[in-house]
Amino acid sequence: MADQLEISPVLCRILHQRGMTTLDEMQFFLSPGLRYLKPLESWPHLQQAADIIASSVNSHDEIAVWGDYDVDGITSTALLKEFFRSRGIEITSYLPHRIHDGYGLNTAGIEKLAAQGVRTLITVDCGISHHAEIARAKELGIRVILTDHHQPGQELPPADAVLNPRCSPCPYPELAGVGSAFFLAAALNKTLPGPQMDIRDLLDLVALGTIADLVPLDRANRILVKNGLLLLSEARRPGIYALKEASGLGGADIIGAGQVGFGLGPRINAAGRLDDPHLALELLLSRDLQQARTIAKKLNTLNNERKKTEDIILEKARDQAQMYKNDSGLVLFDPEWHSGVLGIVASRLVDEFYLPCLVLTRENGIIKGSGRSISGFNLYQGLCSLKSHLSGFGGHSQAAGLSMQPENLDSLRSGFNNVIKDCLGPGPYHRAMVMDARLGLDELSPDFLQELELLQPFGPENPRPVFQSPPLKVVEQSLFGNDKHVRFHLKDTDSGMQLQGQFWRQGHNLNHMSFKGKLLTLAYTPGINIYQGLVSIRLNIKEILEVS
């Protein structure tokens, strides 16, 4: 099979172990062309939504798109604005401010749009839980087309059309918000009169939003993201080119999901977390490279501020988590924490303690925050069972946001622990470490690492391959990055091959522990490191499996 696919036996074995047992399945996974997408007609309500918007265009109604302040919401908004602009139609956009507006729709913003003459409102990446706000829009004579991907409640809001892959039979059940917006644009492209745009030109925005939102990379998302990564690598959009430069990449460098998730995405997110999300929207829509570079530089500065804020809060949250580490879940609170980084902090704590985690702060007298979960515990469903303690909540199985009255904090903490314990049993819980193969250092080569990139995009349900090492001797050990990370100089005693290994965010755990001279068996992912033009192979250590 490897010979027929012209790949190595190791890569073929990885594909087989991940459930692809036929040549056709492997061929699709390696080359998921757009032709594999189901036809637009297979999604109920898609054409209905497109027809309503087309009617608004024909009536010369003022149209607005309402997004969210994260990467998914910003890319969704940019995608629809770009699409309408390509068809000669200018539409209004509204992105809520995290501090002043909060998540999703709000009545004041809707009334403001109505006063500006907006008669058709398209929501992207939000709206499914905003019944009262959509009812108010209808009172003001605004037609509402709701596109979202978050979990719906028992009743749907009174929108004119609801386009959510979780609400009706849909061939693309795991779409991010930007994915829903893309298919709406594709349907509109066929429905509106006049020359059609090449809808594929929007896939860079789809890939950016989908990767950043950490939705499962199922069949449809793999198609969208794989093809979108090609556009992100080309960076024909000035804003993407400038964003890559700000991330330390070449504007025309080939990139994968990792560079998007850890480089491009956080800089887009920084605008909504610490400042105004319109800054990131302006970047993505910019047609001037110099202007885009100026904006990207601002976003880079905001991202550096975000990192500093995150580090301060993470240290305090980690100390607080030590008091609850024997619980089934972590509910951490400090009224001084910045709400813009709580989701990131929750993710870091889940990585460290491997417990479902809620990180909360106080704003305007209300406790609000973000949560992240572990395998086997659906965070959204858990919050559903605790809704009597909450003022509002929404999200996915692994990530959610919530708000509540301060007096409910203690009852939420005890309830959260009970719900987790009922689902997973008593702790401690252990992360499953799945490794794809046993691979010595002498088997790693630039050609093999380049071949592994055929498995891109990596993400939920398609993780980067993890390999088990033979026992490796630690020649040197040191800390770097303000002592946050650990670097090992490793030697494969069988082959004599030596490489550097990096154990990220483990400095505080290993700063008083030396493995020099010992043999370590590691779970690792290999990567190519380029520094000042020199290419080397590095090991990114996932876990130390054995010490001898």
PDB file of C-alpha atoms in Angstrom, residues 333-504:
ATOM      1  CA  PHE A 333     -11.810  32.713  41.180  1.00  0.00           C
ATOM      2  CA  ASP A 334     -10.147  36.076  41.654  1.00  0.00           C
ATOM      3  CA  PRO A 335     -11.997  39.385  41.133  1.00  0.00           C
ATOM      4  CA  GLU A 336      -8.825  41.030  39.770  1.00  0.00           C
ATOM      5  CA  TRP A 337      -8.120  38.590  36.945  1.00  0.00           C
ATOM      6  CA  HIS A 338      -8.473  39.902  33.379  1.00  0.00           C
ATOM      7  CA  SER A 339     -11.342  38.139  31.624  1.00  0.00           C
ATOM      8  CA  GLY A 340      -9.565  38.209  28.266  1.00  0.00           C
ATOM      9  CA  VAL A 341      -7.073  35.463  29.126  1.00  0.00           C
ATOM     10  CA  LEU A 342      -9.111  33.156  31.354  1.00  0.00           C
ATOM     11  CA  GLY A 343      -9.714  30.585  28.614  1.00  0.00           C
ATOM     12  CA  ILE A 344      -5.987  30.316  27.909  1.00  0.00           C
ATOM     13  CA  VAL A 345      -5.216  29.997  31.621  1.00  0.00           C
ATOM     14  CA  ALA A 346      -7.850  27.267  31.953  1.00  0.00           C
ATOM     15  CA  SER A 347      -6.208  25.363  29.081  1.00  0.00           C
ATOM     16  CA  ARG A 348      -2.794  25.606  30.743  1.00  0.00           C
ATOM     17  CA  LEU A 349      -4.202  24.310  34.032  1.00  0.00           C
ATOM     18  CA  VAL A 350      -5.942  21.384  32.328  1.00  0.00           C
ATOM     19  CA  ASP A 351      -2.604  20.464  30.743  1.00  0.00           C
ATOM     20  CA  GLU A 352      -0.889  20.591  34.131  1.00  0.00           C
ATOM     21  CA  PHE A 353      -3.471  19.092  36.510  1.00  0.00           C
ATOM     22  CA  TYR A 354      -5.581  17.131  34.006  1.00  0.00           C
ATOM     23  CA  LEU A 355      -8.867  18.142  35.611  1.00  0.00           C
ATOM     24  CA  PRO A 356     -11.837  19.989  34.096  1.00  0.00           C
ATOM     25  CA  CYS A 357     -11.316  23.621  34.997  1.00  0.00           C
ATOM     26  CA  LEU A 358     -13.346  26.835  35.337  1.00  0.00           C
ATOM     27  CA  VAL A 359     -11.413  30.099  35.759  1.00  0.00           C
ATOM     28  CA  LEU A 360     -13.559  33.016  36.908  1.00  0.00           C
ATOM     29  CA  THR A 361     -13.361  36.731  37.616  1.00  0.00           C
ATOM     30  CA  ARG A 362     -15.773  39.559  38.488  1.00  0.00           C
ATOM     31  CA  GLU A 363     -16.937  42.247  36.067  1.00  0.00           C
ATOM     32  CA  ASN A 364     -19.655  44.797  36.808  1.00  0.00           C
ATOM     33  CA  GLY A 365     -20.788  42.802  39.836  1.00  0.00           C
ATOM     34  CA  ILE A 366     -21.162  39.563  37.856  1.00  0.00           C
ATOM     35  CA  ILE A 367     -18.871  36.535  38.025  1.00  0.00           C
ATOM     36  CA  LYS A 368     -17.921  35.351  34.571  1.00  0.00           C
ATOM     37  CA  GLY A 369     -15.241  33.192  33.047  1.00  0.00           C
ATOM     38  CA  SER A 370     -14.169  30.329  30.828  1.00  0.00           C
ATOM     39  CA  GLY A 371     -13.812  26.598  31.191  1.00  0.00           C
ATOM     40  CA  ARG A 372     -11.854  23.806  29.544  1.00  0.00           C
ATOM     41  CA  SER A 373     -12.320  20.072  29.895  1.00  0.00           C
ATOM     42  CA  ILE A 374     -10.595  16.704  29.587  1.00  0.00           C
ATOM     43  CA  SER A 375     -11.347  13.647  27.488  1.00  0.00           C
ATOM     44  CA  GLY A 376     -14.575  11.941  28.517  1.00  0.00           C
ATOM     45  CA  PHE A 377     -16.259  14.923  30.162  1.00  0.00           C
ATOM     46  CA  ASN A 378     -18.613  17.064  28.066  1.00  0.00           C
ATOM     47  CA  LEU A 379     -18.254  20.502  29.634  1.00  0.00           C
ATOM     48  CA  TYR A 380     -21.309  21.972  27.932  1.00  0.00           C
ATOM     49  CA  GLN A 381     -23.541  19.113  29.119  1.00  0.00           C
ATOM     50  CA  GLY A 382     -22.050  19.443  32.597  1.00  0.00           C
ATOM     51  CA  LEU A 383     -23.001  23.119  32.706  1.00  0.00           C
ATOM     52  CA  CYS A 384     -26.484  22.250  31.449  1.00  0.00           C
ATOM     53  CA  SER A 385     -27.009  20.194  34.598  1.00  0.00           C
ATOM     54  CA  LEU A 386     -25.804  23.165  36.684  1.00  0.00           C
ATOM     55  CA  LYS A 387     -27.853  25.853  34.921  1.00  0.00           C
ATOM     56  CA  SER A 388     -29.796  26.685  38.104  1.00  0.00           C
ATOM     57  CA  HIS A 389     -26.539  28.168  39.469  1.00  0.00           C
ATOM     58  CA  LEU A 390     -25.778  30.156  36.301  1.00  0.00           C
ATOM     59  CA  SER A 391     -27.042  33.328  34.669  1.00  0.00           C
ATOM     60  CA  GLY A 392     -25.872  32.185  31.251  1.00  0.00           C
ATOM     61  CA  PHE A 393     -23.497  29.780  29.519  1.00  0.00           C
ATOM     62  CA  GLY A 394     -22.600  28.364  26.125  1.00  0.00           C
ATOM     63  CA  GLY A 395     -19.895  26.514  24.266  1.00  0.00           C
ATOM     64  CA  HIS A 396     -18.743  23.036  23.242  1.00  0.00           C
ATOM     65  CA  SER A 397     -17.862  19.726  24.832  1.00  0.00           C
ATOM     66  CA  GLN A 398     -14.307  20.862  25.609  1.00  0.00           C
ATOM     67  CA  ALA A 399     -14.646  24.653  26.009  1.00  0.00           C
ATOM     68  CA  ALA A 400     -17.338  26.937  27.392  1.00  0.00           C
ATOM     69  CA  GLY A 401     -18.050  30.358  28.824  1.00  0.00           C
ATOM     70  CA  LEU A 402     -20.384  31.194  31.707  1.00  0.00           C
ATOM     71  CA  SER A 403     -21.704  33.945  33.962  1.00  0.00           C
ATOM     72  CA  MET A 404     -23.349  33.827  37.396  1.00  0.00           C
ATOM     73  CA  GLN A 405     -24.262  35.775  40.514  1.00  0.00           C
ATOM     74  CA  PRO A 406     -21.488  35.929  43.164  1.00  0.00           C
ATOM     75  CA  GLU A 407     -23.586  34.205  45.822  1.00  0.00           C
ATOM     76  CA  ASN A 408     -23.712  31.035  43.687  1.00  0.00           C
ATOM     77  CA  LEU A 409     -19.959  30.471  43.548  1.00  0.00           C
ATOM     78  CA  ASP A 410     -19.697  27.934  46.380  1.00  0.00           C
ATOM     79  CA  SER A 411     -22.695  25.926  45.185  1.00  0.00           C
ATOM     80  CA  LEU A 412     -21.283  25.907  41.637  1.00  0.00           C
ATOM     81  CA  ARG A 413     -17.959  24.580  42.926  1.00  0.00           C
ATOM     82  CA  SER A 414     -19.553  21.685  44.798  1.00  0.00           C
ATOM     83  CA  GLY A 415     -21.995  20.988  41.959  1.00  0.00           C
ATOM     84  CA  PHE A 416     -19.231  21.017  39.357  1.00  0.00           C
ATOM     85  CA  ASN A 417     -17.257  18.446  41.341  1.00  0.00           C
ATOM     86  CA  ASN A 418     -20.295  16.200  41.752  1.00  0.00           C
ATOM     87  CA  VAL A 419     -21.181  16.319  38.055  1.00  0.00           C
ATOM     88  CA  ILE A 420     -17.628  15.368  37.053  1.00  0.00           C
ATOM     89  CA  LYS A 421     -17.487  12.583  39.630  1.00  0.00           C
ATOM     90  CA  ASP A 422     -20.824  11.190  38.429  1.00  0.00           C
ATOM     91  CA  CYS A 423     -19.482  11.139  34.871  1.00  0.00           C
ATOM     92  CA  LEU A 424     -15.884   9.981  35.323  1.00  0.00           C
ATOM     93  CA  GLY A 425     -15.906   8.435  38.774  1.00  0.00           C
ATOM     94  CA  PRO A 426     -13.505   9.481  41.534  1.00  0.00           C
ATOM     95  CA  GLY A 427     -10.111  10.788  40.446  1.00  0.00           C
ATOM     96  CA  PRO A 428      -7.279  11.018  39.823  1.00  0.00           C
ATOM     97  CA  TYR A 429      -7.783  11.026  36.047  1.00  0.00           C
ATOM     98  CA  HIS A 430      -5.012  10.112  33.663  1.00  0.00           C
ATOM     99  CA  ARG A 431      -4.304  11.430  30.186  1.00  0.00           C
ATOM    100  CA  ALA A 432      -4.139   8.692  27.593  1.00  0.00           C
ATOM    101  CA  MET A 433      -0.806   8.795  25.771  1.00  0.00           C
ATOM    102  CA  VAL A 434      -1.245   7.207  22.337  1.00  0.00           C
ATOM    103  CA  MET A 435       1.978   6.698  20.397  1.00  0.00           C
ATOM    104  CA  ASP A 436       2.123   5.936  16.692  1.00  0.00           C
ATOM    105  CA  ALA A 437       5.406   4.015  16.532  1.00  0.00           C
ATOM    106  CA  ARG A 438       8.735   3.361  18.227  1.00  0.00           C
ATOM    107  CA  LEU A 439      11.323   5.477  16.438  1.00  0.00           C
ATOM    108  CA  GLY A 440      15.024   5.915  17.145  1.00  0.00           C
ATOM    109  CA  LEU A 441      16.872   9.154  16.511  1.00  0.00           C
ATOM    110  CA  ASP A 442      18.725   7.651  13.530  1.00  0.00           C
ATOM    111  CA  GLU A 443      15.381   7.123  11.782  1.00  0.00           C
ATOM    112  CA  LEU A 444      14.592  10.838  11.838  1.00  0.00           C
ATOM    113  CA  SER A 445      15.552  12.802   8.738  1.00  0.00           C
ATOM    114  CA  PRO A 446      14.394  16.048   7.113  1.00  0.00           C
ATOM    115  CA  ASP A 447      12.772  13.999   4.331  1.00  0.00           C
ATOM    116  CA  PHE A 448      10.801  11.893   6.817  1.00  0.00           C
ATOM    117  CA  LEU A 449       9.711  14.957   8.794  1.00  0.00           C
ATOM    118  CA  GLN A 450       8.604  16.617   5.578  1.00  0.00           C
ATOM    119  CA  GLU A 451       6.596  13.503   4.726  1.00  0.00           C
ATOM    120  CA  LEU A 452       4.839  13.663   8.113  1.00  0.00           C
ATOM    121  CA  GLU A 453       3.485  17.065   7.050  1.00  0.00           C
ATOM    122  CA  LEU A 454       1.255  15.196   4.573  1.00  0.00           C
ATOM    123  CA  LEU A 455      -0.872  14.376   7.638  1.00  0.00           C
ATOM    124  CA  GLN A 456      -1.613  18.106   8.147  1.00  0.00           C
ATOM    125  CA  PRO A 457      -3.765  19.702   9.383  1.00  0.00           C
ATOM    126  CA  PHE A 458      -3.176  18.511  12.928  1.00  0.00           C
ATOM    127  CA  GLY A 459      -5.724  19.152  15.639  1.00  0.00           C
ATOM    128  CA  PRO A 460      -8.596  17.470  17.513  1.00  0.00           C
ATOM    129  CA  GLU A 461      -9.129  13.907  16.215  1.00  0.00           C
ATOM    130  CA  ASN A 462      -5.959  14.146  14.110  1.00  0.00           C
ATOM    131  CA  PRO A 463      -3.078  14.859  16.517  1.00  0.00           C
ATOM    132  CA  ARG A 464       0.506  15.294  15.396  1.00  0.00           C
ATOM    133  CA  PRO A 465       2.166  11.828  15.448  1.00  0.00           C
ATOM    134  CA  VAL A 466       3.791  10.921  18.760  1.00  0.00           C
ATOM    135  CA  PHE A 467       6.663   8.457  18.847  1.00  0.00           C
ATOM    136  CA  GLN A 468       8.284   6.420  21.594  1.00  0.00           C
ATOM    137  CA  SER A 469      12.034   6.763  21.832  1.00  0.00           C
ATOM    138  CA  PRO A 470      14.539   4.093  22.802  1.00  0.00           C
ATOM    139  CA  PRO A 471      16.362   4.857  26.083  1.00  0.00           C
ATOM    140  CA  LEU A 472      18.236   8.140  25.493  1.00  0.00           C
ATOM    141  CA  LYS A 473      21.143   9.313  27.623  1.00  0.00           C
ATOM    142  CA  VAL A 474      20.888  12.858  29.019  1.00  0.00           C
ATOM    143  CA  VAL A 475      24.204  14.530  28.218  1.00  0.00           C
ATOM    144  CA  GLU A 476      23.157  17.997  29.422  1.00  0.00           C
ATOM    145  CA  GLN A 477      20.069  19.551  31.029  1.00  0.00           C
ATOM    146  CA  SER A 478      19.210  23.253  31.342  1.00  0.00           C
ATOM    147  CA  LEU A 479      16.335  25.696  31.708  1.00  0.00           C
ATOM    148  CA  PHE A 480      15.435  28.373  29.168  1.00  0.00           C
ATOM    149  CA  GLY A 481      12.713  30.925  28.471  1.00  0.00           C
ATOM    150  CA  ASN A 482      12.853  32.549  31.921  1.00  0.00           C
ATOM    151  CA  ASP A 483      13.169  29.055  33.406  1.00  0.00           C
ATOM    152  CA  LYS A 484       9.717  28.053  32.088  1.00  0.00           C
ATOM    153  CA  HIS A 485      11.013  25.286  29.788  1.00  0.00           C
ATOM    154  CA  VAL A 486      13.559  22.457  30.011  1.00  0.00           C
ATOM    155  CA  ARG A 487      16.159  21.607  27.366  1.00  0.00           C
ATOM    156  CA  PHE A 488      17.871  18.218  27.168  1.00  0.00           C
ATOM    157  CA  HIS A 489      20.907  17.249  25.100  1.00  0.00           C
ATOM    158  CA  LEU A 490      20.133  13.600  24.290  1.00  0.00           C
ATOM    159  CA  LYS A 491      22.186  10.726  22.893  1.00  0.00           C
ATOM    160  CA  ASP A 492      20.838   7.532  21.342  1.00  0.00           C
ATOM    161  CA  THR A 493      23.344   5.014  22.730  1.00  0.00           C
ATOM    162  CA  ASP A 494      22.466   2.444  20.034  1.00  0.00           C
ATOM    163  CA  SER A 495      23.157   4.660  17.024  1.00  0.00           C
ATOM    164  CA  GLY A 496      25.301   7.378  18.609  1.00  0.00           C
ATOM    165  CA  MET A 497      22.917  10.022  17.206  1.00  0.00           C
ATOM    166  CA  GLN A 498      22.554  13.189  19.341  1.00  0.00           C
ATOM    167  CA  LEU A 499      19.706  15.715  19.298  1.00  0.00           C
ATOM    168  CA  GLN A 500      18.232  18.483  21.430  1.00  0.00           C
ATOM    169  CA  GLY A 501      14.897  17.904  23.174  1.00  0.00           C
ATOM    170  CA  GLN A 502      12.556  20.542  24.599  1.00  0.00           C
ATOM    171  CA  PHE A 503      10.032  19.923  27.376  1.00  0.00           C
ATOM    172  CA  TRP A 504       7.711  22.896  27.214  1.00  0.00           C
TER     173      TRP A 504
END
